[in-house]
Amino acid sequence: QVQLVESGGGLVQAGGSLRLSCAASGRTFSTYGMGWFRQATGEEREVVAAISRHGTYTYYVDSVKGRFTISRDNAKNTMTLQMNSLKPEDTAIYYCAAHGGLGTQLRAHQYDYWGQGTQVTVSS
């Protein structure tokens, strides 16, 4: 069992930056692969980025590659998503999630634990 809490969302102008954080409870954070998902109003939830248990492998959806960076600090039980050059299309609720598998999992149903979400709004 792990509990996840996101923070760092807010309102930012296009071209700006935000850093999202996900804090995990417990002592077994390093046993979970992690991911960031987002869901815009009226849209399906999609994976944004994923990272393996020790950060060896990462994945980014094409639309954010080169702009977003996923990282984790297992000593602090945290995962972050650095978002640069934000676009209005990035507006969504962002969720952190954890799974017990290997590597980077890309589908929402593969994740076992979810945070409550944090709103990111990018104005034009």
PDB file of C-alpha atoms in Angstrom:
ATOM      1  CA  GLN A   1       0.000   0.000   0.000  1.00  0.00           C
ATOM      2  CA  VAL A   2       1.140   3.496  -0.806  1.00  0.00           C
ATOM      3  CA  GLN A   3      -0.600   6.847  -0.540  1.00  0.00           C
ATOM      4  CA  LEU A   4       0.177   9.571  -3.051  1.00  0.00           C
ATOM      5  CA  VAL A   5      -0.376  13.323  -2.832  1.00  0.00           C
ATOM      6  CA  GLU A   6       0.272  15.739  -5.702  1.00  0.00           C
ATOM      7  CA  SER A   7       1.135  19.395  -5.346  1.00  0.00           C
ATOM      8  CA  GLY A   8       2.508  22.263  -7.395  1.00  0.00           C
ATOM      9  CA  GLY A   9      -0.299  22.898  -9.837  1.00  0.00           C
ATOM     10  CA  GLY A  10      -1.610  26.343 -10.602  1.00  0.00           C
ATOM     11  CA  LEU A  11      -2.189  28.984 -13.230  1.00  0.00           C
ATOM     12  CA  VAL A  12       0.664  29.899 -15.548  1.00  0.00           C
ATOM     13  CA  GLN A  13       1.010  31.816 -18.793  1.00  0.00           C
ATOM     14  CA  ALA A  14       1.915  30.055 -22.016  1.00  0.00           C
ATOM     15  CA  GLY A  15       5.659  29.601 -22.215  1.00  0.00           C
ATOM     16  CA  GLY A  16       6.008  29.443 -18.461  1.00  0.00           C
ATOM     17  CA  SER A  17       7.042  26.620 -16.173  1.00  0.00           C
ATOM     18  CA  LEU A  18       5.644  24.615 -13.300  1.00  0.00           C
ATOM     19  CA  ARG A  19       7.044  21.818 -11.193  1.00  0.00           C
ATOM     20  CA  LEU A  20       4.665  19.178  -9.920  1.00  0.00           C
ATOM     21  CA  SER A  21       5.549  17.019  -6.956  1.00  0.00           C
ATOM     22  CA  CYS A  22       4.168  13.715  -5.754  1.00  0.00           C
ATOM     23  CA  ALA A  23       4.789  12.708  -2.149  1.00  0.00           C
ATOM     24  CA  ALA A  24       4.444   9.042  -1.225  1.00  0.00           C
ATOM     25  CA  SER A  25       3.901   7.531   2.191  1.00  0.00           C
ATOM     26  CA  GLY A  26       5.565   4.418   3.507  1.00  0.00           C
ATOM     27  CA  ARG A  27       9.016   2.893   3.238  1.00  0.00           C
ATOM     28  CA  THR A  28       8.595   0.967  -0.007  1.00  0.00           C
ATOM     29  CA  PHE A  29       8.538   3.807  -2.534  1.00  0.00           C
ATOM     30  CA  SER A  30      11.472   2.374  -4.470  1.00  0.00           C
ATOM     31  CA  THR A  31       9.520  -0.819  -5.182  1.00  0.00           C
ATOM     32  CA  TYR A  32       7.037   1.083  -7.355  1.00  0.00           C
ATOM     33  CA  GLY A  33       7.286   2.305 -10.863  1.00  0.00           C
ATOM     34  CA  MET A  34       5.681   5.720 -11.174  1.00  0.00           C
ATOM     35  CA  GLY A  35       3.881   7.779 -13.739  1.00  0.00           C
ATOM     36  CA  TRP A  36       2.225  11.104 -14.375  1.00  0.00           C
ATOM     37  CA  PHE A  37      -1.147  11.162 -16.101  1.00  0.00           C
ATOM     38  CA  ARG A  38      -3.372  14.031 -17.100  1.00  0.00           C
ATOM     39  CA  GLN A  39      -7.019  14.421 -17.932  1.00  0.00           C
ATOM     40  CA  ALA A  40      -8.444  17.459 -19.665  1.00  0.00           C
ATOM     41  CA  THR A  41     -12.130  18.303 -19.482  1.00  0.00           C
ATOM     42  CA  GLY A  42     -14.087  15.953 -21.706  1.00  0.00           C
ATOM     43  CA  GLU A  43     -11.005  13.936 -22.627  1.00  0.00           C
ATOM     44  CA  GLU A  44      -9.632  10.543 -21.735  1.00  0.00           C
ATOM     45  CA  ARG A  45      -6.879  10.191 -19.172  1.00  0.00           C
ATOM     46  CA  GLU A  46      -3.500   9.862 -20.843  1.00  0.00           C
ATOM     47  CA  VAL A  47      -0.001   9.077 -19.701  1.00  0.00           C
ATOM     48  CA  VAL A  48       2.340  12.055 -19.755  1.00  0.00           C
ATOM     49  CA  ALA A  49       5.542  10.516 -18.434  1.00  0.00           C
ATOM     50  CA  ALA A  50       6.662   7.409 -16.595  1.00  0.00           C
ATOM     51  CA  ILE A  51       9.749   6.356 -14.684  1.00  0.00           C
ATOM     52  CA  SER A  52      11.000   2.983 -13.520  1.00  0.00           C
ATOM     53  CA  ARG A  53      11.690   2.017  -9.922  1.00  0.00           C
ATOM     54  CA  HIS A  54      15.190   3.462  -9.742  1.00  0.00           C
ATOM     55  CA  GLY A  55      14.916   6.000 -12.518  1.00  0.00           C
ATOM     56  CA  THR A  56      16.837   3.994 -15.086  1.00  0.00           C
ATOM     57  CA  TYR A  57      14.084   4.131 -17.696  1.00  0.00           C
ATOM     58  CA  THR A  58      11.777   6.987 -18.590  1.00  0.00           C
ATOM     59  CA  TYR A  59       8.992   7.547 -21.068  1.00  0.00           C
ATOM     60  CA  TYR A  60       7.406  10.712 -22.430  1.00  0.00           C
ATOM     61  CA  VAL A  61       4.396  11.117 -24.634  1.00  0.00           C
ATOM     62  CA  ASP A  62       5.443  12.775 -27.889  1.00  0.00           C
ATOM     63  CA  SER A  63       3.536  15.967 -27.177  1.00  0.00           C
ATOM     64  CA  VAL A  64       5.672  16.774 -24.117  1.00  0.00           C
ATOM     65  CA  LYS A  65       9.043  15.339 -25.110  1.00  0.00           C
ATOM     66  CA  GLY A  66      11.725  17.985 -24.805  1.00  0.00           C
ATOM     67  CA  ARG A  67       9.547  20.156 -22.570  1.00  0.00           C
ATOM     68  CA  PHE A  68       8.800  17.957 -19.545  1.00  0.00           C
ATOM     69  CA  THR A  69      11.212  16.031 -17.339  1.00  0.00           C
ATOM     70  CA  ILE A  70      10.211  13.284 -14.925  1.00  0.00           C
ATOM     71  CA  SER A  71      12.432  12.413 -11.980  1.00  0.00           C
ATOM     72  CA  ARG A  72      12.276  10.708  -8.617  1.00  0.00           C
ATOM     73  CA  ASP A  73      14.147  10.816  -5.331  1.00  0.00           C
ATOM     74  CA  ASN A  74      13.647   7.531  -3.561  1.00  0.00           C
ATOM     75  CA  ALA A  75      15.413   8.771  -0.423  1.00  0.00           C
ATOM     76  CA  LYS A  76      12.724  11.446  -0.076  1.00  0.00           C
ATOM     77  CA  ASN A  77       9.815   9.351  -1.371  1.00  0.00           C
ATOM     78  CA  THR A  78       9.053  11.929  -4.025  1.00  0.00           C
ATOM     79  CA  MET A  79       8.526  12.133  -7.753  1.00  0.00           C
ATOM     80  CA  THR A  80       8.507  15.331  -9.772  1.00  0.00           C
ATOM     81  CA  LEU A  81       7.441  16.554 -13.176  1.00  0.00           C
ATOM     82  CA  GLN A  82       9.273  19.648 -14.375  1.00  0.00           C
ATOM     83  CA  MET A  83       7.139  21.294 -17.047  1.00  0.00           C
ATOM     84  CA  ASN A  84       8.702  23.959 -19.249  1.00  0.00           C
ATOM     85  CA  SER A  85       7.434  25.855 -22.282  1.00  0.00           C
ATOM     86  CA  LEU A  86       3.879  25.183 -21.229  1.00  0.00           C
ATOM     87  CA  LYS A  87       1.104  25.397 -23.784  1.00  0.00           C
ATOM     88  CA  PRO A  88      -2.642  25.887 -23.346  1.00  0.00           C
ATOM     89  CA  GLU A  89      -3.048  22.298 -24.552  1.00  0.00           C
ATOM     90  CA  ASP A  90      -1.287  21.172 -21.367  1.00  0.00           C
ATOM     91  CA  THR A  91      -4.225  22.369 -19.273  1.00  0.00           C
ATOM     92  CA  ALA A  92      -5.552  19.393 -17.328  1.00  0.00           C
ATOM     93  CA  ILE A  93      -5.743  17.750 -13.960  1.00  0.00           C
ATOM     94  CA  TYR A  94      -2.453  15.957 -13.401  1.00  0.00           C
ATOM     95  CA  TYR A  95      -2.288  12.754 -11.392  1.00  0.00           C
ATOM     96  CA  CYS A  96       0.624  10.781 -10.046  1.00  0.00           C
ATOM     97  CA  ALA A  97       0.288   7.018  -9.961  1.00  0.00           C
ATOM     98  CA  ALA A  98       2.222   3.950  -8.838  1.00  0.00           C
ATOM     99  CA  HIS A  99       2.447   0.380 -10.070  1.00  0.00           C
ATOM    100  CA  GLY A 100       4.201  -2.733  -8.835  1.00  0.00           C
ATOM    101  CA  GLY A 101       5.567  -3.868 -12.174  1.00  0.00           C
ATOM    102  CA  LEU A 102       8.843  -3.423 -13.967  1.00  0.00           C
ATOM    103  CA  GLY A 103       9.981  -0.694 -16.283  1.00  0.00           C
ATOM    104  CA  THR A 104       7.689   2.051 -17.512  1.00  0.00           C
ATOM    105  CA  GLN A 105       3.994   1.218 -17.725  1.00  0.00           C
ATOM    106  CA  LEU A 106       1.959   3.372 -20.083  1.00  0.00           C
ATOM    107  CA  ARG A 107      -1.677   2.436 -19.525  1.00  0.00           C
ATOM    108  CA  ALA A 108      -3.783   3.744 -16.676  1.00  0.00           C
ATOM    109  CA  HIS A 109      -5.238   0.352 -15.799  1.00  0.00           C
ATOM    110  CA  GLN A 110      -1.739  -0.948 -15.103  1.00  0.00           C
ATOM    111  CA  TYR A 111      -1.399   1.422 -12.130  1.00  0.00           C
ATOM    112  CA  ASP A 112      -2.597   0.416  -8.690  1.00  0.00           C
ATOM    113  CA  TYR A 113      -2.440   3.648  -6.689  1.00  0.00           C
ATOM    114  CA  TRP A 114      -3.418   7.202  -7.541  1.00  0.00           C
ATOM    115  CA  GLY A 115      -3.150  10.638  -6.043  1.00  0.00           C
ATOM    116  CA  GLN A 116      -6.018  13.104  -5.831  1.00  0.00           C
ATOM    117  CA  GLY A 117      -4.827  15.237  -8.730  1.00  0.00           C
ATOM    118  CA  THR A 118      -3.621  18.808  -9.081  1.00  0.00           C
ATOM    119  CA  GLN A 119      -4.972  21.345 -11.558  1.00  0.00           C
ATOM    120  CA  VAL A 120      -2.665  22.877 -14.147  1.00  0.00           C
ATOM    121  CA  THR A 121      -4.084  25.745 -16.170  1.00  0.00           C
ATOM    122  CA  VAL A 122      -2.069  27.396 -18.939  1.00  0.00           C
ATOM    123  CA  SER A 123      -3.436  30.666 -20.268  1.00  0.00           C
ATOM    124  CA  SER A 124      -2.801  31.917 -23.791  1.00  0.00           C
TER     125      SER A 124
END
